[in-house]
GROMACS .gro file of C-alpha atoms in nm:
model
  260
    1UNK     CA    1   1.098   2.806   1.047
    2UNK     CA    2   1.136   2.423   0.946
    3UNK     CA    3   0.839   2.248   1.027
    4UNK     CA    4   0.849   1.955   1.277
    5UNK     CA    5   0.920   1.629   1.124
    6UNK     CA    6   0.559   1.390   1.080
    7UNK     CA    7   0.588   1.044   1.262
    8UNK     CA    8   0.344   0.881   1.046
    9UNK     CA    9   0.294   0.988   0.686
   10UNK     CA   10  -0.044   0.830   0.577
   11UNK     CA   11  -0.115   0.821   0.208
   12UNK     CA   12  -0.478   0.754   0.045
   13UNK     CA   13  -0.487   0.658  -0.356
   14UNK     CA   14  -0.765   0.770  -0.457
   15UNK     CA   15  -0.947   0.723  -0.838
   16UNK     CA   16  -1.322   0.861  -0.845
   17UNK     CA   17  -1.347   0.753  -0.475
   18UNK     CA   18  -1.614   1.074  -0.390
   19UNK     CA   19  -1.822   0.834  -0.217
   20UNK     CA   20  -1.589   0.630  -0.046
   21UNK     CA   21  -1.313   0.858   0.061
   22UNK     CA   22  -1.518   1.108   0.286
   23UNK     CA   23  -1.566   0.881   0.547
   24UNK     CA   24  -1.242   0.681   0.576
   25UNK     CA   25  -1.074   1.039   0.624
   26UNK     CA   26  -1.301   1.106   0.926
   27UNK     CA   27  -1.201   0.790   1.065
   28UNK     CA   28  -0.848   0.864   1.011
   29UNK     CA   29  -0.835   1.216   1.130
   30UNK     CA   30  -1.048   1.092   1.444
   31UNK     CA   31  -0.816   0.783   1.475
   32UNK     CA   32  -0.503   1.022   1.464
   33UNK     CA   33  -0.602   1.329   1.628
   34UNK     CA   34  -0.691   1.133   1.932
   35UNK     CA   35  -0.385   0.864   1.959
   36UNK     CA   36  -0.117   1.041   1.846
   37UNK     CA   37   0.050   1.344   2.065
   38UNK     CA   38   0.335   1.355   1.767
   39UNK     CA   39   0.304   1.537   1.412
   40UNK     CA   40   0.122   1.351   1.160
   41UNK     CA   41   0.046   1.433   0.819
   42UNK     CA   42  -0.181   1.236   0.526
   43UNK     CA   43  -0.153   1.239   0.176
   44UNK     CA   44  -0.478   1.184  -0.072
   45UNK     CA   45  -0.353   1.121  -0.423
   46UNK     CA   46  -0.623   1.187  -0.674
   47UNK     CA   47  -0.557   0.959  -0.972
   48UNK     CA   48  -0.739   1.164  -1.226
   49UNK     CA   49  -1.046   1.137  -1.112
   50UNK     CA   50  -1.389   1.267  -1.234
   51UNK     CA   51  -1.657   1.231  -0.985
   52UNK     CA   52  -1.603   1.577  -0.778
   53UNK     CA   53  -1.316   1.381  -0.573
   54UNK     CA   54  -1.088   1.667  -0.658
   55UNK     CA   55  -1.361   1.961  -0.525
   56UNK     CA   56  -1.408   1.719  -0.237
   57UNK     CA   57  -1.012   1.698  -0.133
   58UNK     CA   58  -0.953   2.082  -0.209
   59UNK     CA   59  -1.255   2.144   0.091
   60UNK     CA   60  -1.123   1.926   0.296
   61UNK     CA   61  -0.775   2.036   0.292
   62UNK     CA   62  -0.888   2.375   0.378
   63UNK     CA   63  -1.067   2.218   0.695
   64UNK     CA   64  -0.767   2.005   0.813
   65UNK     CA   65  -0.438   2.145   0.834
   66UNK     CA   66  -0.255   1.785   0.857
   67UNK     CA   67  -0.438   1.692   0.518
   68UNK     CA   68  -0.251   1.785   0.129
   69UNK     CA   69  -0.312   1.642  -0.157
   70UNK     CA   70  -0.172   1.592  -0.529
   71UNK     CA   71  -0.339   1.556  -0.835
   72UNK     CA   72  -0.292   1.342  -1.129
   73UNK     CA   73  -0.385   1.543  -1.436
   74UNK     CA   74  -0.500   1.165  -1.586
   75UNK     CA   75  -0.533   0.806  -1.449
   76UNK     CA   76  -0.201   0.701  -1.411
   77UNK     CA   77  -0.314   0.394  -1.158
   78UNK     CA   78  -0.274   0.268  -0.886
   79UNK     CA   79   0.086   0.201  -0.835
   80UNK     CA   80   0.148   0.536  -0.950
   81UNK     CA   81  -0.053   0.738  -0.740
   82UNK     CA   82   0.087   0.563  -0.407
   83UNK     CA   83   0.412   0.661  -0.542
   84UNK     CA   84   0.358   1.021  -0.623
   85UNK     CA   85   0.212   1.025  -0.245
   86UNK     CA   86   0.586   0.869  -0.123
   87UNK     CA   87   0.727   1.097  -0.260
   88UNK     CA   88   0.623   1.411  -0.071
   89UNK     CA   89   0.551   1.234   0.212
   90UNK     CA   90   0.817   1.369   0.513
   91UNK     CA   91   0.734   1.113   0.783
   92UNK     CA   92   0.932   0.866   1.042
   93UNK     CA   93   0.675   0.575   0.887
   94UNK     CA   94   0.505   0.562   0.556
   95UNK     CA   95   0.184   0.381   0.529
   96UNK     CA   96  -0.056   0.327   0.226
   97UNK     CA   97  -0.380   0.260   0.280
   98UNK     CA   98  -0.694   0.239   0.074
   99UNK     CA   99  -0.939   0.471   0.023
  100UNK     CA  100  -1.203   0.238   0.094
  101UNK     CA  101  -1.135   0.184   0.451
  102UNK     CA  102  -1.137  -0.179   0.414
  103UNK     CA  103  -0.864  -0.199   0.687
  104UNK     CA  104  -0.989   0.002   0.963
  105UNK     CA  105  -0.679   0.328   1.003
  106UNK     CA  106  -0.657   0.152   1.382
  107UNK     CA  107  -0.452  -0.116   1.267
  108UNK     CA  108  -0.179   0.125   1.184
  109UNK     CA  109  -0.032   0.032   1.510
  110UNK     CA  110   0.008  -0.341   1.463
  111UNK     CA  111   0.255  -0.231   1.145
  112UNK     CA  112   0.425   0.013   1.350
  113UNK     CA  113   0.485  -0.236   1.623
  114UNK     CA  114   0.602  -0.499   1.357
  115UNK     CA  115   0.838  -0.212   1.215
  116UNK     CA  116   0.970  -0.119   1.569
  117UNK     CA  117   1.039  -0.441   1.656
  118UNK     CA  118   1.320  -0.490   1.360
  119UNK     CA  119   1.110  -0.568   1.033
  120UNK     CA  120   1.189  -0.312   0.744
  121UNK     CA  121   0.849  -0.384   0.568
  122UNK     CA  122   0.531  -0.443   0.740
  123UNK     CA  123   0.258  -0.533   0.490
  124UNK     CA  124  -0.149  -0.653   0.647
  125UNK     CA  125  -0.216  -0.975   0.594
  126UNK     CA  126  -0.632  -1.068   0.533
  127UNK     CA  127  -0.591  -1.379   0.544
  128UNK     CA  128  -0.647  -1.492   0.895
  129UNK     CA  129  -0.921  -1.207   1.053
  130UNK     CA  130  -1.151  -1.117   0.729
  131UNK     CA  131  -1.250  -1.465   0.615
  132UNK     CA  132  -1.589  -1.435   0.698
  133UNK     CA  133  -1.628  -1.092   0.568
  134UNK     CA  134  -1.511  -1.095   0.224
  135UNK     CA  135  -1.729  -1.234  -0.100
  136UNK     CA  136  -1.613  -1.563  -0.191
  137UNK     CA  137  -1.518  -1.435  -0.563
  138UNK     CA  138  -1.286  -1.216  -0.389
  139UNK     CA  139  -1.128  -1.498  -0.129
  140UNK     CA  140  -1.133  -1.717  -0.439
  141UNK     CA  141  -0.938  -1.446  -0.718
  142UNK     CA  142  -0.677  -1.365  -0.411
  143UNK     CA  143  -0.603  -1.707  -0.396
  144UNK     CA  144  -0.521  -1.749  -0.785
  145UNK     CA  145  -0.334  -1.395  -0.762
  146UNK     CA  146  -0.109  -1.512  -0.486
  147UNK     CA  147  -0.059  -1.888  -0.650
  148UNK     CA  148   0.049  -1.656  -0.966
  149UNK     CA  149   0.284  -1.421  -0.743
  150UNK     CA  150   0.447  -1.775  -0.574
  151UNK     CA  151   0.518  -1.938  -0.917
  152UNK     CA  152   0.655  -1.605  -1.096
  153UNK     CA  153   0.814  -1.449  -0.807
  154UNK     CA  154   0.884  -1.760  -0.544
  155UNK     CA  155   0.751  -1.501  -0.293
  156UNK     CA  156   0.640  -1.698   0.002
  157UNK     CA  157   0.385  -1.401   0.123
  158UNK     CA  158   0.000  -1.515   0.143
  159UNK     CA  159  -0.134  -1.210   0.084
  160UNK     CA  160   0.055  -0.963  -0.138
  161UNK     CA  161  -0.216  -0.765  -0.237
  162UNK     CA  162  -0.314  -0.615   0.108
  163UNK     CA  163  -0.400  -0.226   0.070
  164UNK     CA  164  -0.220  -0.170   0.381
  165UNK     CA  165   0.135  -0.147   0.386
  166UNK     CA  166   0.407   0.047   0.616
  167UNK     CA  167   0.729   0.118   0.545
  168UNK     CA  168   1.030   0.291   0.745
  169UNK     CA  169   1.118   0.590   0.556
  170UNK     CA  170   1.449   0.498   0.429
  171UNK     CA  171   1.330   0.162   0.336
  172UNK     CA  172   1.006   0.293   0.141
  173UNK     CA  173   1.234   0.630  -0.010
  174UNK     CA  174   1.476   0.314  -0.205
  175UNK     CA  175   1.175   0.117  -0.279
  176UNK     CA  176   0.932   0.345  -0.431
  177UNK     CA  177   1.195   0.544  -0.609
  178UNK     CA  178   1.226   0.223  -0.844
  179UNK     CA  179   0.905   0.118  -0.882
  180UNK     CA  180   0.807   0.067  -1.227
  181UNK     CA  181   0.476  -0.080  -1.250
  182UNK     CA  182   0.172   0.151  -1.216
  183UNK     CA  183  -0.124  -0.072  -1.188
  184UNK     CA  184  -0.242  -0.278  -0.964
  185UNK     CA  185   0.079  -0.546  -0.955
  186UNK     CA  186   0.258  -0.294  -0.805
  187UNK     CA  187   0.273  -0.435  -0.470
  188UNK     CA  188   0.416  -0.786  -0.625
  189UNK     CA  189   0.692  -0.549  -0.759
  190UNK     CA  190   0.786  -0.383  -0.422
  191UNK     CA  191   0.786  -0.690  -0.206
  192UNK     CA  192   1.031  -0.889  -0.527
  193UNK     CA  193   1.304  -0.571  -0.458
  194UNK     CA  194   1.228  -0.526  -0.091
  195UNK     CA  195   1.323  -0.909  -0.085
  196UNK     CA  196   1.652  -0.853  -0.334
  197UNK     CA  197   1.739  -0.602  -0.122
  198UNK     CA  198   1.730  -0.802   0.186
  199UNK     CA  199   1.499  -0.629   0.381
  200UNK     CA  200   1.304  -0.776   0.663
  201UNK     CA  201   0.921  -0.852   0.563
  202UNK     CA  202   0.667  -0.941   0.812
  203UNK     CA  203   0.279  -1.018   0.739
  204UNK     CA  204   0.058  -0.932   1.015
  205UNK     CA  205  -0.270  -1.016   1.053
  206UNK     CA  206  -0.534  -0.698   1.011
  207UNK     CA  207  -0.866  -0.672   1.014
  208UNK     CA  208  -1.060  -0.656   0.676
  209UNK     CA  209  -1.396  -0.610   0.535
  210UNK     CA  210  -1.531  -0.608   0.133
  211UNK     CA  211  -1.639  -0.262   0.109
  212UNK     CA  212  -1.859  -0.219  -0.230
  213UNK     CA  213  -1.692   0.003  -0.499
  214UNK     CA  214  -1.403  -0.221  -0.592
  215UNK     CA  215  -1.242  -0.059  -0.852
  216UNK     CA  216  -1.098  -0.404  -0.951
  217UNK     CA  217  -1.272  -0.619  -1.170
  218UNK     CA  218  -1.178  -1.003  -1.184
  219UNK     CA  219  -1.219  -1.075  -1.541
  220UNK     CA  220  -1.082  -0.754  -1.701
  221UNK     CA  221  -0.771  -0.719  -1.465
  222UNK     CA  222  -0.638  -1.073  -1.457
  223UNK     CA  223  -0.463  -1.060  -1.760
  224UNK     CA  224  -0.356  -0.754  -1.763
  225UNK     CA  225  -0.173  -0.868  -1.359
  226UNK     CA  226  -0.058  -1.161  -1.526
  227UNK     CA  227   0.147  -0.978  -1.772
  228UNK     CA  228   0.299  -0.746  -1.499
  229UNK     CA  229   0.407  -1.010  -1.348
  230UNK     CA  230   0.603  -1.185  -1.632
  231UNK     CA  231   0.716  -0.836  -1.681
  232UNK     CA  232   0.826  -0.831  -1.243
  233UNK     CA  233   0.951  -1.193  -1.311
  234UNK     CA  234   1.189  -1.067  -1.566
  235UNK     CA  235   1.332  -0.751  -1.387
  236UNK     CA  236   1.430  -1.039  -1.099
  237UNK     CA  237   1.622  -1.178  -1.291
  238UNK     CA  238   1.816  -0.884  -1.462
  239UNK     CA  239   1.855  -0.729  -1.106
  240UNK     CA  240   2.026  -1.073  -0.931
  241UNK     CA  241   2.238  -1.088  -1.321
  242UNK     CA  242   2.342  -0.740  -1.309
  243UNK     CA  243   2.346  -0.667  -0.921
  244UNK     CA  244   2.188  -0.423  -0.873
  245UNK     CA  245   2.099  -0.445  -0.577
  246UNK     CA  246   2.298  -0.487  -0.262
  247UNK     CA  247   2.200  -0.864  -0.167
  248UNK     CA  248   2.098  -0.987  -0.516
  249UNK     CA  249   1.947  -1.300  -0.595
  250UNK     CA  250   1.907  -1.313  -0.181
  251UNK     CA  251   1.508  -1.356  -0.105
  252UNK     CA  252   1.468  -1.259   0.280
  253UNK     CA  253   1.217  -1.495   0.368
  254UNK     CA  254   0.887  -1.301   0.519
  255UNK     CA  255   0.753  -1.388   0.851
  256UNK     CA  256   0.448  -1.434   0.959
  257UNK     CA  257   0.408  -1.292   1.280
  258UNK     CA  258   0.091  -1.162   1.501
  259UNK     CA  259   0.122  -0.828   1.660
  260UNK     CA  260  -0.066  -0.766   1.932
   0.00000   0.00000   0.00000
């Protein structure tokens, strides 16, 4: 018998997040088993990891039917394990979300609204509710990132980096099936074809707090973001020579919008 199609398909990157992960899937399951009265299912991608975040995920799944998993044999990053996670993933929406919990799961609905009312894309946006709960070497290095993204990408998003993104399935089945970079500019990538494709993008304001056990770190990670995008900057431009895709060289403008 075919099983009933998920609404939401919620998937969790996860690299040696044994600490971290337990709890944001409580909230989750708690979050979903109460609001939703359709199918849901979440995805946990563990990214090679070597803290017991593997032992913890086989438990769990054993404990919650709506909860798989796949493994990485070896850190592949970041951008790789949210797309291995798309691509199993069998729901109405697709969201990505941290493993940190930094956005709390309940904000799921602002997206969904966003989506529902006619945007393709609906990435969080930290920007205008976490101020005050963020370090400022992390307001200050999101800031440089998303000058960076404006100048290689003319992107006109404020906060591209957001761990909290939802897509419509057929949007996020195109996107992610083209993705190329695996690291932490992967994000940059996805909005750059979302907006040569001509897809809708709206920002909306979530809720945000620094968790500790950032698996960024400023000084070694820069560079290595800088280059992927010079390497993003130049795929723009062979996708909007060659065509590629169907509106290329057309930048949907994103909107900022507040969902309430």
């Amino acid at each position: 018998m075919e099983l009933e199609r998920p609404l939401l398909s919620v998937i969790v990157p996860a690299f040696n997040e044994r600490q971290r992960l337990p709890a944001f899937l409580a909230s989750v399951r708690a979050y979903l088993d109460y609001s939703f009265a359709s199918p849901y299912e979440v995805i946990a991608v563990d990214d090679g990891s070597s803290d017991g975040t593997l032992a913890f995920l086989e438990d769990e799944t054993a404990r919650w039917s709506e909860l798989s998993f796949v493994r990485h044999i070896g850190n592949l990053g970041k951008g790789a394990a949210v797309r291995s996670g798309m691509q199993v993933a069998r729901g109405t929406y697709w969201l990505f979300a941290d493993a940190d919990g930094a956005t709390p799961i309940n904000e799921e609905g602002r997206l969904r609204r966003a989506i529902d009312a006619g945007a393709q894309v609906a990435i969080g946006c930290r920007a205008a509710r976490a101020r005050l709960e963020s370090t400022v070497t992390r307001r200050i290095a999101a800031r440089i990132f998303a000058a960076w993204s404006h100048l290689a990408t003319g992107l006109p998003i404020v906060d591209t980096q957001c761990g909290f993104k939802m897509f419509h399935s057929s949007v996020g089945s195109l996107l992610f099936s083209e993705l190329r970079e695996a690291g932490f500019a992967f994000d940059v990538e996805l909005l750059v074809r979302a907006s040569l494709e001509g897809y809708r993008i709206v920002e909306v304001p979530v809720a945000w707090r620094d968790v500790p056990g950032s698996k960024v770190r400023i000084a070694r990670d820069s560079f290595q973001m800088f280059k992927s995008l010079i390497r993003i900057r130049r795929q723009m431009s062979r996708l909007a020579r060659l065509g590629q895709c169907r509106s290329a060289g057309r930048h949907a403008r994103p909107l900022e919008v507040s969902v309430k």
